[in-house]
Coordinates of C-alpha atoms and ligand atoms in Angstrom, one line a residue:
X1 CA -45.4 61.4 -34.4
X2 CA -42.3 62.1 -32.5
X3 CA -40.4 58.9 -31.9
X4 CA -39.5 58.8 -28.2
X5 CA -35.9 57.7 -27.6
X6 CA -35.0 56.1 -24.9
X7 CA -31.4 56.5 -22.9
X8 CA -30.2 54.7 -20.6
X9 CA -27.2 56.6 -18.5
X10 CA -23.9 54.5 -19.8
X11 CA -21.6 55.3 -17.3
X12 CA -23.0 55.9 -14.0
X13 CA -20.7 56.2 -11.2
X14 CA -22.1 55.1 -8.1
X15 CA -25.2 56.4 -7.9
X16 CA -28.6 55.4 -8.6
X17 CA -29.3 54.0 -11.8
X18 CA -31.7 56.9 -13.8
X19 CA -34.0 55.6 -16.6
X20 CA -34.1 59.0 -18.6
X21 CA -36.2 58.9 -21.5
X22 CA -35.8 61.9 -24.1
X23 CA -38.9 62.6 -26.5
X24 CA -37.3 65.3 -29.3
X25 CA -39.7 66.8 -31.8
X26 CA -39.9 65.2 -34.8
X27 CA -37.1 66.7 -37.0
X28 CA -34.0 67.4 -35.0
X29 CA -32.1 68.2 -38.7
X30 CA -30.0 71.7 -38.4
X31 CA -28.1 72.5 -35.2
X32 CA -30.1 75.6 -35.0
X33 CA -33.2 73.6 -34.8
X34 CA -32.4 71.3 -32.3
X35 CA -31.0 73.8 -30.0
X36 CA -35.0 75.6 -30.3
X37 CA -36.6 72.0 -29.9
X38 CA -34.2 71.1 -27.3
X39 CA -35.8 73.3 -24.6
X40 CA -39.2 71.6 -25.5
X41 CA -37.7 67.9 -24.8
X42 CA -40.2 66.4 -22.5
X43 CA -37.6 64.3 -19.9
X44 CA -39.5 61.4 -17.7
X45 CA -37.3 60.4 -15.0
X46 CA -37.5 57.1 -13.2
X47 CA -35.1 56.5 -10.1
X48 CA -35.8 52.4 -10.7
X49 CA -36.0 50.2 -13.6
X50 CA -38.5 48.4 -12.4
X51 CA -42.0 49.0 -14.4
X52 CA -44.5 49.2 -11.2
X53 CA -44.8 45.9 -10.0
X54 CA -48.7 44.8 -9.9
X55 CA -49.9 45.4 -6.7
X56 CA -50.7 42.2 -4.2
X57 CA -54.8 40.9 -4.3
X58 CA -56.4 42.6 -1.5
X59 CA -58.9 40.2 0.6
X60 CA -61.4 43.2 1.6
X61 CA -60.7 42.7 5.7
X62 CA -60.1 45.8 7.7
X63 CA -57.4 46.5 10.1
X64 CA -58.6 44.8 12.9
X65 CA -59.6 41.2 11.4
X66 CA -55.7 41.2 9.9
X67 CA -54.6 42.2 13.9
X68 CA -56.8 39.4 15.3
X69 CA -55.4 36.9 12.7
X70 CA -52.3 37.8 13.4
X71 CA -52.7 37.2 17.7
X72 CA -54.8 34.2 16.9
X73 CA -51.8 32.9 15.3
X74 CA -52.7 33.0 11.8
X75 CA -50.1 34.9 10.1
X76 CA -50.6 35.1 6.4
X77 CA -47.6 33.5 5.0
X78 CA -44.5 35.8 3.6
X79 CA -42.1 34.0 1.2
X80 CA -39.5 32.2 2.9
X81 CA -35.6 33.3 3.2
X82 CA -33.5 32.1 0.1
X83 CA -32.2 29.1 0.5
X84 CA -28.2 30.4 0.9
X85 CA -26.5 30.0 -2.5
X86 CA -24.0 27.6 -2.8
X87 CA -21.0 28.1 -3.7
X88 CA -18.3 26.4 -6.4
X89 CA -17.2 22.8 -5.6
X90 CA -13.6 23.2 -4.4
X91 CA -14.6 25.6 -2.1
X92 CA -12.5 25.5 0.9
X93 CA -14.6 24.7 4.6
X94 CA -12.7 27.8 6.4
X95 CA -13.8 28.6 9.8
X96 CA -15.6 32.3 10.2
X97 CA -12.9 34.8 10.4
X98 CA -13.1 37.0 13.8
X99 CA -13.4 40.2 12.7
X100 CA -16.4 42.8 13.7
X101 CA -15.2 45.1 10.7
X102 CA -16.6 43.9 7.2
X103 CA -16.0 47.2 5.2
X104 CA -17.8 45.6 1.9
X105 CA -21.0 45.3 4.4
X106 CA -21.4 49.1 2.9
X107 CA -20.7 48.0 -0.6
X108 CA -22.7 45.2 -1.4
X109 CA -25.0 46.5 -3.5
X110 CA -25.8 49.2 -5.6
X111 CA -28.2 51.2 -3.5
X112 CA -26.1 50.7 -0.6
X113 CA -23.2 52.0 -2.4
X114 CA -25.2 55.0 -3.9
X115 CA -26.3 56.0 -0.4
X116 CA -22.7 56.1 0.8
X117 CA -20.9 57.8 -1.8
X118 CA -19.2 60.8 -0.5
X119 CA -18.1 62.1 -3.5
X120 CA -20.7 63.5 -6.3
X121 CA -20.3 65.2 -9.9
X122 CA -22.7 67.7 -11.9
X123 CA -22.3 69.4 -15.4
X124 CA -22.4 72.4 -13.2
X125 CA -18.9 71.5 -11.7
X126 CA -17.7 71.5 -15.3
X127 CA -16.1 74.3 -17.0
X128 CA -15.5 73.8 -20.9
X129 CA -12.2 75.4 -22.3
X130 CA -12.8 76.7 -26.3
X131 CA -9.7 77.5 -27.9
X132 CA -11.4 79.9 -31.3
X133 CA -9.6 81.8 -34.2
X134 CA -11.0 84.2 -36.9
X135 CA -11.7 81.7 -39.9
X136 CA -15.1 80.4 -40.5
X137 CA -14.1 76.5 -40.1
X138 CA -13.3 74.4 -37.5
X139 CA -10.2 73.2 -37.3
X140 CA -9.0 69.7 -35.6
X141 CA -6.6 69.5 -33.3
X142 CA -4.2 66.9 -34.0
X143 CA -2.9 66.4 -30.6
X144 CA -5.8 67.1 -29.1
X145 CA -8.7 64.3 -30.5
X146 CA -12.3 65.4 -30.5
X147 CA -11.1 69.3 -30.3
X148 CA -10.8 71.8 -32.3
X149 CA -9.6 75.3 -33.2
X150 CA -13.4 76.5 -33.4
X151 CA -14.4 79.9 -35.7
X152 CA -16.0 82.5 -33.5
X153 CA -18.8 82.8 -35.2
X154 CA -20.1 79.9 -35.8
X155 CA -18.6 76.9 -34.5
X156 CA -18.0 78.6 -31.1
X157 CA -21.9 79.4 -30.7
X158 CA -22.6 75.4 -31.4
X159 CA -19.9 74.6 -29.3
X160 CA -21.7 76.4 -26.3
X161 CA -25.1 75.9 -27.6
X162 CA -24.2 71.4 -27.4
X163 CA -22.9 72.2 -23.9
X164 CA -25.8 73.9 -22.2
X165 CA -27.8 71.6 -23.7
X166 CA -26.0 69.1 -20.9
X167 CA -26.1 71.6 -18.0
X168 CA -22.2 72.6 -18.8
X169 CA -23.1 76.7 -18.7
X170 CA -19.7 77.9 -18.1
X171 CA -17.1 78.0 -20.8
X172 CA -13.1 79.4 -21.0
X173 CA -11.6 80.8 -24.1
X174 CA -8.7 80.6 -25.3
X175 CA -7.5 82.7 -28.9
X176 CA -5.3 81.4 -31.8
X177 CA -3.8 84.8 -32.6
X178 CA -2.5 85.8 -36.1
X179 CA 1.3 85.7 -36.3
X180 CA 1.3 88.8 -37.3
X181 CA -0.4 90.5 -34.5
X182 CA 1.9 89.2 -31.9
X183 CA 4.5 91.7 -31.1
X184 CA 7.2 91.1 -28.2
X185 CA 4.9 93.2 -25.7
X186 CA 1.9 91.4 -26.8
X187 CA -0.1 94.7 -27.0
X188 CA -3.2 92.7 -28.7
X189 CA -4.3 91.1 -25.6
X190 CA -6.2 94.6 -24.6
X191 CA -7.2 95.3 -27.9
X192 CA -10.9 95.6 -27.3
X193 CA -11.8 94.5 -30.6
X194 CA -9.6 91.5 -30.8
X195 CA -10.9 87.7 -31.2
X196 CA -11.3 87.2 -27.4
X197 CA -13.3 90.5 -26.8
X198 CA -15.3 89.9 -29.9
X199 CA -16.4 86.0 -29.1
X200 CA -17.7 87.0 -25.4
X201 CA -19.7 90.4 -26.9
X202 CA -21.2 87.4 -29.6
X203 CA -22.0 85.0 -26.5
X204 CA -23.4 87.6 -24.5
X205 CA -25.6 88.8 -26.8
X206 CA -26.8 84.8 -28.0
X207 CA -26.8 83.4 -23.9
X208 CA -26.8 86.4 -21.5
X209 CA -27.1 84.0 -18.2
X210 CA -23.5 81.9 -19.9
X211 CA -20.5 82.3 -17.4
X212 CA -17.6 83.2 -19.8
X213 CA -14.0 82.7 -17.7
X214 CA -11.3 84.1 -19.9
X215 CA -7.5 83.6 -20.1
X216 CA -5.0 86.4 -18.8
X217 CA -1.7 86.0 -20.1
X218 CA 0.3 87.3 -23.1
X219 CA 1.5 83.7 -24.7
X220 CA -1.5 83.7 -26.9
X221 CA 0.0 87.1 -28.4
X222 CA 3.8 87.4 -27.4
X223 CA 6.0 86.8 -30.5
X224 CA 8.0 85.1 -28.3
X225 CA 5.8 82.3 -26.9
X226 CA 6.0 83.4 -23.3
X227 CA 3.5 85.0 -20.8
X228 CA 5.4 87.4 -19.9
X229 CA 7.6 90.4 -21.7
X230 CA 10.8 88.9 -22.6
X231 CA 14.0 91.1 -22.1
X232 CA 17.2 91.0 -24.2
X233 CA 18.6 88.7 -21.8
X234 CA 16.1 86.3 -21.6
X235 CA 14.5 87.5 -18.5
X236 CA 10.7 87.7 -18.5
X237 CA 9.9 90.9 -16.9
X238 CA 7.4 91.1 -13.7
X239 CA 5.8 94.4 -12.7
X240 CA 5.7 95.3 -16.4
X241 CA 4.2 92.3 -17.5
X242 CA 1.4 93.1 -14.6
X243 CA 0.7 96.3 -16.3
X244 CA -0.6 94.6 -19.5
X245 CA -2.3 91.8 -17.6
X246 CA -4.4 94.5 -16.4
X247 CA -5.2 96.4 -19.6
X248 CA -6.2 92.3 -20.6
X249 CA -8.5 92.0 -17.9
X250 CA -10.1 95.5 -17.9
X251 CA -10.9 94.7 -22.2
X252 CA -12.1 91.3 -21.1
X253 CA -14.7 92.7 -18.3
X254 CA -15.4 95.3 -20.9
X255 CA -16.1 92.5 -23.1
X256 CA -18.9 91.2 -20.7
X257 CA -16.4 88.3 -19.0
X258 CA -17.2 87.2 -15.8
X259 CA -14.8 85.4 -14.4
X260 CA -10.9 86.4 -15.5
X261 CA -8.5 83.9 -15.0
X262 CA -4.7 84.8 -14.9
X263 CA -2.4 81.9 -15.7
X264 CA 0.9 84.2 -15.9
X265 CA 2.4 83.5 -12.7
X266 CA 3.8 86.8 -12.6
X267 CA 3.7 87.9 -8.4
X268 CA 1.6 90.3 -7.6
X269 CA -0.9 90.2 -10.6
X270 CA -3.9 89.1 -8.6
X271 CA -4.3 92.3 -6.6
X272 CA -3.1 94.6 -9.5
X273 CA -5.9 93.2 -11.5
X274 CA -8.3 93.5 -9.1
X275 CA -7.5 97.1 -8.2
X276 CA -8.0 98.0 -12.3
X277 CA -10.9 96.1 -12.4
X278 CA -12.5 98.4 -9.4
X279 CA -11.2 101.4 -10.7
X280 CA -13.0 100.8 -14.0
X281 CA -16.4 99.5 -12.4
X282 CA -15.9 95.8 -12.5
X283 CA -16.0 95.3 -8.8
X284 CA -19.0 92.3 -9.6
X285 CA -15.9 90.1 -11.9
X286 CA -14.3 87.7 -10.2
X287 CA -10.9 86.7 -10.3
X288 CA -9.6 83.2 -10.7
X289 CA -6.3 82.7 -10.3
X290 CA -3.6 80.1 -11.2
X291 CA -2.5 79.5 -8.0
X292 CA -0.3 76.8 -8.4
X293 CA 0.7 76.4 -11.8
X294 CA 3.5 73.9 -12.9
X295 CA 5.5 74.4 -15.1
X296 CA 4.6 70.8 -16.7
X297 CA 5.2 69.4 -20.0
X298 CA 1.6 68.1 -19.5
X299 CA 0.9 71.3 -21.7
X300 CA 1.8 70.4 -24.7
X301 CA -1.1 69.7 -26.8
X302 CA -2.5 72.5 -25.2
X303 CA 0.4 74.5 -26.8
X304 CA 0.0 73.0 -30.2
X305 CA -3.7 73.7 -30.2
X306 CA -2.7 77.8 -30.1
X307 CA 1.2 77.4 -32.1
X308 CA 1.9 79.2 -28.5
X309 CA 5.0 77.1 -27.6
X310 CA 8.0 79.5 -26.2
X311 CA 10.4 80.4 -28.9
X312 CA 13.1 79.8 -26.8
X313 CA 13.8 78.7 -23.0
X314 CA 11.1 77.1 -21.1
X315 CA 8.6 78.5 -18.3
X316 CA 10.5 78.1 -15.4
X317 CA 11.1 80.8 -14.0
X318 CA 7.3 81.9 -13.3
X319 CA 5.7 78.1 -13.5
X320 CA 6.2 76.3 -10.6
X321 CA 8.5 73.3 -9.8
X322 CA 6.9 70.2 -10.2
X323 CA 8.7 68.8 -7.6
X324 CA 7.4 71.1 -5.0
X325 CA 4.7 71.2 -2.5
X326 CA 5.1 73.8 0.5
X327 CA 5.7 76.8 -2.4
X328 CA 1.8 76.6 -3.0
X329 CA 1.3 77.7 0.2
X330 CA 3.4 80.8 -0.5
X331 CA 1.0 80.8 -4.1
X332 CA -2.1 80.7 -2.0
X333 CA -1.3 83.3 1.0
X334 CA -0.4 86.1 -2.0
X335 CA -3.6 85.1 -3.6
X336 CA -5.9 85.3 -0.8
X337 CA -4.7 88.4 0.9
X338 CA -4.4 90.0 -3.3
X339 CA -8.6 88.7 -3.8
X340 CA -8.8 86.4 -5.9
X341 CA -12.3 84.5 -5.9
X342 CA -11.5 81.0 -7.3
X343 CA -8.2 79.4 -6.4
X344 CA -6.7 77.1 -9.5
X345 CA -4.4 74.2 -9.4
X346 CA -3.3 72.9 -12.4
X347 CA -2.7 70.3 -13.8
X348 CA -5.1 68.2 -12.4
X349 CA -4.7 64.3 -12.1
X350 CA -0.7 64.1 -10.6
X351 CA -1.0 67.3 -8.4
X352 CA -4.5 65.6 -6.8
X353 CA -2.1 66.6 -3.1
X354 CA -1.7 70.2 -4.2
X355 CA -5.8 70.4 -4.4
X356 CA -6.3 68.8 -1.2
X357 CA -3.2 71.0 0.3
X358 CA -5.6 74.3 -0.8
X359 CA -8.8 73.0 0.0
X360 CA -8.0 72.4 3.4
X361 CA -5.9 75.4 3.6
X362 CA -8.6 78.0 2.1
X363 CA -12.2 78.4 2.8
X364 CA -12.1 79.9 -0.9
X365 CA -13.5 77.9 -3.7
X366 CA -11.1 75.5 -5.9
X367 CA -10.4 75.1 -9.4
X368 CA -8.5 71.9 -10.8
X369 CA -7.1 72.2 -14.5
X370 CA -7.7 69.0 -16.2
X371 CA -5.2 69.9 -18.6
X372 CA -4.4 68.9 -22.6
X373 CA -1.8 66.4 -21.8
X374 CA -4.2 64.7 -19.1
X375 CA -7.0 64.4 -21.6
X376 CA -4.6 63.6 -25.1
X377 CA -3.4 60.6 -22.9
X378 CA -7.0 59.1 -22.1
X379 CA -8.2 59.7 -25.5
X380 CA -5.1 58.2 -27.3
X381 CA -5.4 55.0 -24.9
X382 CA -9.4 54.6 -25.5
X383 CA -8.5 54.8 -29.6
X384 CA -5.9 52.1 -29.2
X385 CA -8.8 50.3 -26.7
X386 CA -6.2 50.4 -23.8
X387 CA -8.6 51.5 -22.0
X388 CA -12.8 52.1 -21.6
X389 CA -12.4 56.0 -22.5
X390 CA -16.0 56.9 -20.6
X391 CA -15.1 55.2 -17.3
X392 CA -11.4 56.1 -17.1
X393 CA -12.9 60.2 -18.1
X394 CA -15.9 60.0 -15.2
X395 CA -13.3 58.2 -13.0
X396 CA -10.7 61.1 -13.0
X397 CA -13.5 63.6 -12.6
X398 CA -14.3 62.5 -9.9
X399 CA -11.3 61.5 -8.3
X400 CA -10.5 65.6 -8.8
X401 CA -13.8 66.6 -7.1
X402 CA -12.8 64.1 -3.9
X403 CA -9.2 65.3 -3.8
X404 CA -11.1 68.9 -3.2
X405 CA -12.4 70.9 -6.7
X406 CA -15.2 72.6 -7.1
X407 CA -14.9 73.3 -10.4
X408 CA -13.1 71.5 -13.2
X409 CA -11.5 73.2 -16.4
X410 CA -11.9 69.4 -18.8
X411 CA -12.2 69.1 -22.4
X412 CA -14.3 66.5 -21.2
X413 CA -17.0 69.0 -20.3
X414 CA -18.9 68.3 -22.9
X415 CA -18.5 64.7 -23.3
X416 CA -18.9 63.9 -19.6
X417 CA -22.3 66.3 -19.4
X418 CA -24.0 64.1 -22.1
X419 CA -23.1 60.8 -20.0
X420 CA -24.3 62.6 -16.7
X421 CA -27.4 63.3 -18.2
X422 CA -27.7 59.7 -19.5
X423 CA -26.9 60.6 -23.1
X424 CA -25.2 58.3 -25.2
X425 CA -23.4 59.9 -28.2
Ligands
LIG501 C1 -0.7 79.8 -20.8 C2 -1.6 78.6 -20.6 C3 -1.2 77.3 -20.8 C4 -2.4 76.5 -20.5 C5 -3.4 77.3 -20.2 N1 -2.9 78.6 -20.2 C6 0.0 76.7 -21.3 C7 1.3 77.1 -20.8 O1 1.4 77.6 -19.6 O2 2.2 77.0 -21.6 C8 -2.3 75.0 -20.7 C9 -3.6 74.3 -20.7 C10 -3.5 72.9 -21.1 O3 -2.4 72.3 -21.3 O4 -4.6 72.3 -21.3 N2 -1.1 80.9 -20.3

């Protein structure tokens, strides 16, 4: 007999509390299996706690004897209003305040609080970034706790296989290239059978209806840790670097992508990429573009997770200052009029004003970039039990979806879809 388990939802944020009770099959032993069984899990969903209270005695009179009781002045009795609680000795005797606007009127309880939340968050907000290279094991991430460098073949699929499971159905690779196919021009970004082409054909052909974003920029396989072509002098290189975004892109669509990102910064790369795209029949995948990206030292895990970091110099001439606001305006008018689909800020948690500068500015979609940094710093303080890692994850989640996002790029995507669906690892 299967043994039914039963979840509550650990971290629910706001709204009402969902009994959900998961029945697997009875041997839920090889990843393979579970992901079969998985689709067979019988879910009971209860909005209430409560197990049907028994219903009231009935005394068999019809509608009319209860009205004529009722005007003859017999009113059956109803329980009496509670006696009002009293409070701690001590208590000062304070005279009513005069104020007709109680704001925690709408917060007192939990229902009333569910039924005025204006913010909500699903695993289909969530996007879940992979980074992948060619060996067969996964490798941990040291900066990164909980991720890993996963193989293509194997660890990727279960990657995506745990997250679908939890509603998260879009992903976003990113490749740890072999040294020694980067090259100063970073030709193996268009390769068509590189790692990155390779891992979407696999996805494709295991989860057609999965919505793979992908990276475009050269870091992943510039020699010298940049995104763009680096000159002699140091100068990363625009309109050239634009010509081999586009050869990225077009080998990513190829690939079966649907959504590809560019994170470059370079100007202009948003409409060049769309106009190759068209030209070689991928008018149906969309473009997301890094609108305003920082040039942030939030990144770092991230750049540890790929050995990406620049060899020299810093990002700073294509990332944007920190320290500025107006510029993403610039950032979104090129992007709009160029056709991008998606509009990305990134990172996430201290530009929440940059995401509610483009939502209100753009009818367009938004992306927020939870980024490496952003999650390495929650982790590390729920290890040293700083803080309660679940709640201080859901919270910044969702203060990113109020501040404007659509979507969010979180390592979390995972983690947070189980404890939306009321999974406790
Ligand atoms: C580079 C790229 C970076 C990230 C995504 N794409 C790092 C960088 O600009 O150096 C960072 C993501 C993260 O920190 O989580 N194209």
């Amino acid at each position: 007999m299967a043994s039914a388990a039963m979840l509550n939802s650990p971290c629910n944020v706001g709204a009402v509390k969902f009994e959900v009770k998961v029945k697997p099959s009875p041997n839920l032993l090889s990843a393979r299996t579970s992901i079969r069984l998985n689709r067979r899990r019988v879910l009971t969903i209860r909005a209430s706690n409560e197990s049907g209270s028994e219903p009231l005695r009935k005394m068999g009179l019809t509608d009319e004897e209860c009205e004529a009781a009722v005007v003859a002045g017999n009113a059956p009795e109803a329980p009496p209003v509670p006696p009002k609680p009293a409070a701690p000795s001590g208590t000062p005797i304070v005279s009513t305040l005069p104020i007709n606007r109680r704001p925690r009127r709408n917060r007192r309880s939990s229902a009333v609080r569910a039924a005025f939340q204006e913010t909500s968050i699903s695993p289909a907000n969530l996007v879940y970034p992979l980074f992948i290279h060619e060996g067969e094991e996964d490798t941990p991430i040291g900066a990164m706790p909980g991720c890993y460098r996963l193989g293509w073949r194997h660890g990727l699929v279960e990657e995506v296989a745990k997250a679908r499971d939890v509603g998260v159905n879009s992903i976003v690779l990113f490749p740890k290239v072999p040294d020694a196919l980067k090259t100063s021009t970073g030709d193996e970004a268009y390769n068509e059978n590189g790692l990155v082409p390779r891992a979407i054909r696999l996805l494709k052909d295991k989860y057609p209806d999965l919505v793979i974003y992908t990276d475009v920029a050269l870091d992943p396989y510039s020699s010298d840790g940049h995104d763009g072509i680096v000159r002699e002098d140091g100068v990363i290189m625009n309109d050239e670097t634009v010509h081999q975004l586009c050869k990225q892109a077009v080998a990513q669509a190829r690939a079966g992508a649907d959504v590809v990102s560019p994170s470059d910064m370079m100007d202009g790369r948003v409409g060049a990429i769309r106009t190759a795209l068209d030209a070689e029949g991928f008018q149906h995948v969309s473009i997301m573009s890094y609108t305003a990206k920082y040039a942030s030292s939030f990144y770092g895990p991230f750049r540890e997770a790929l050995d990406s970091n620049p060899r020299f110099g810093d990002k700073k001439t294509y990332q944007m200052n920190p320290a500025n606001y107006r510029e993403a305006l610039v950032e979104l008018q090129a992007d709009e009029s160029e056709g991008a689909d998606i509009l990305l800020v990134k990172p996430g948690l201290p530009y929440l004003d940059i995401i509610r500068l483009l939502r209100d500015k753009s009818p367009l979609p938004i992306a927020a970039y939870q980024v490496s940094g952003e999650y390495s710093m929650i982790k590390a303080g729920g290890v040293l039990k700083m803080i309660d890692e679940e709640r201080v994850m859901m919270e910044s989640l969702m203060c990113l979806r109020r501040a404007g996002a659509d979507i969010i790029l979180t390592y979390f995507a995972l983690q947070a879809g189980r404890c939306l669906c009321g999974e406790k690892r």
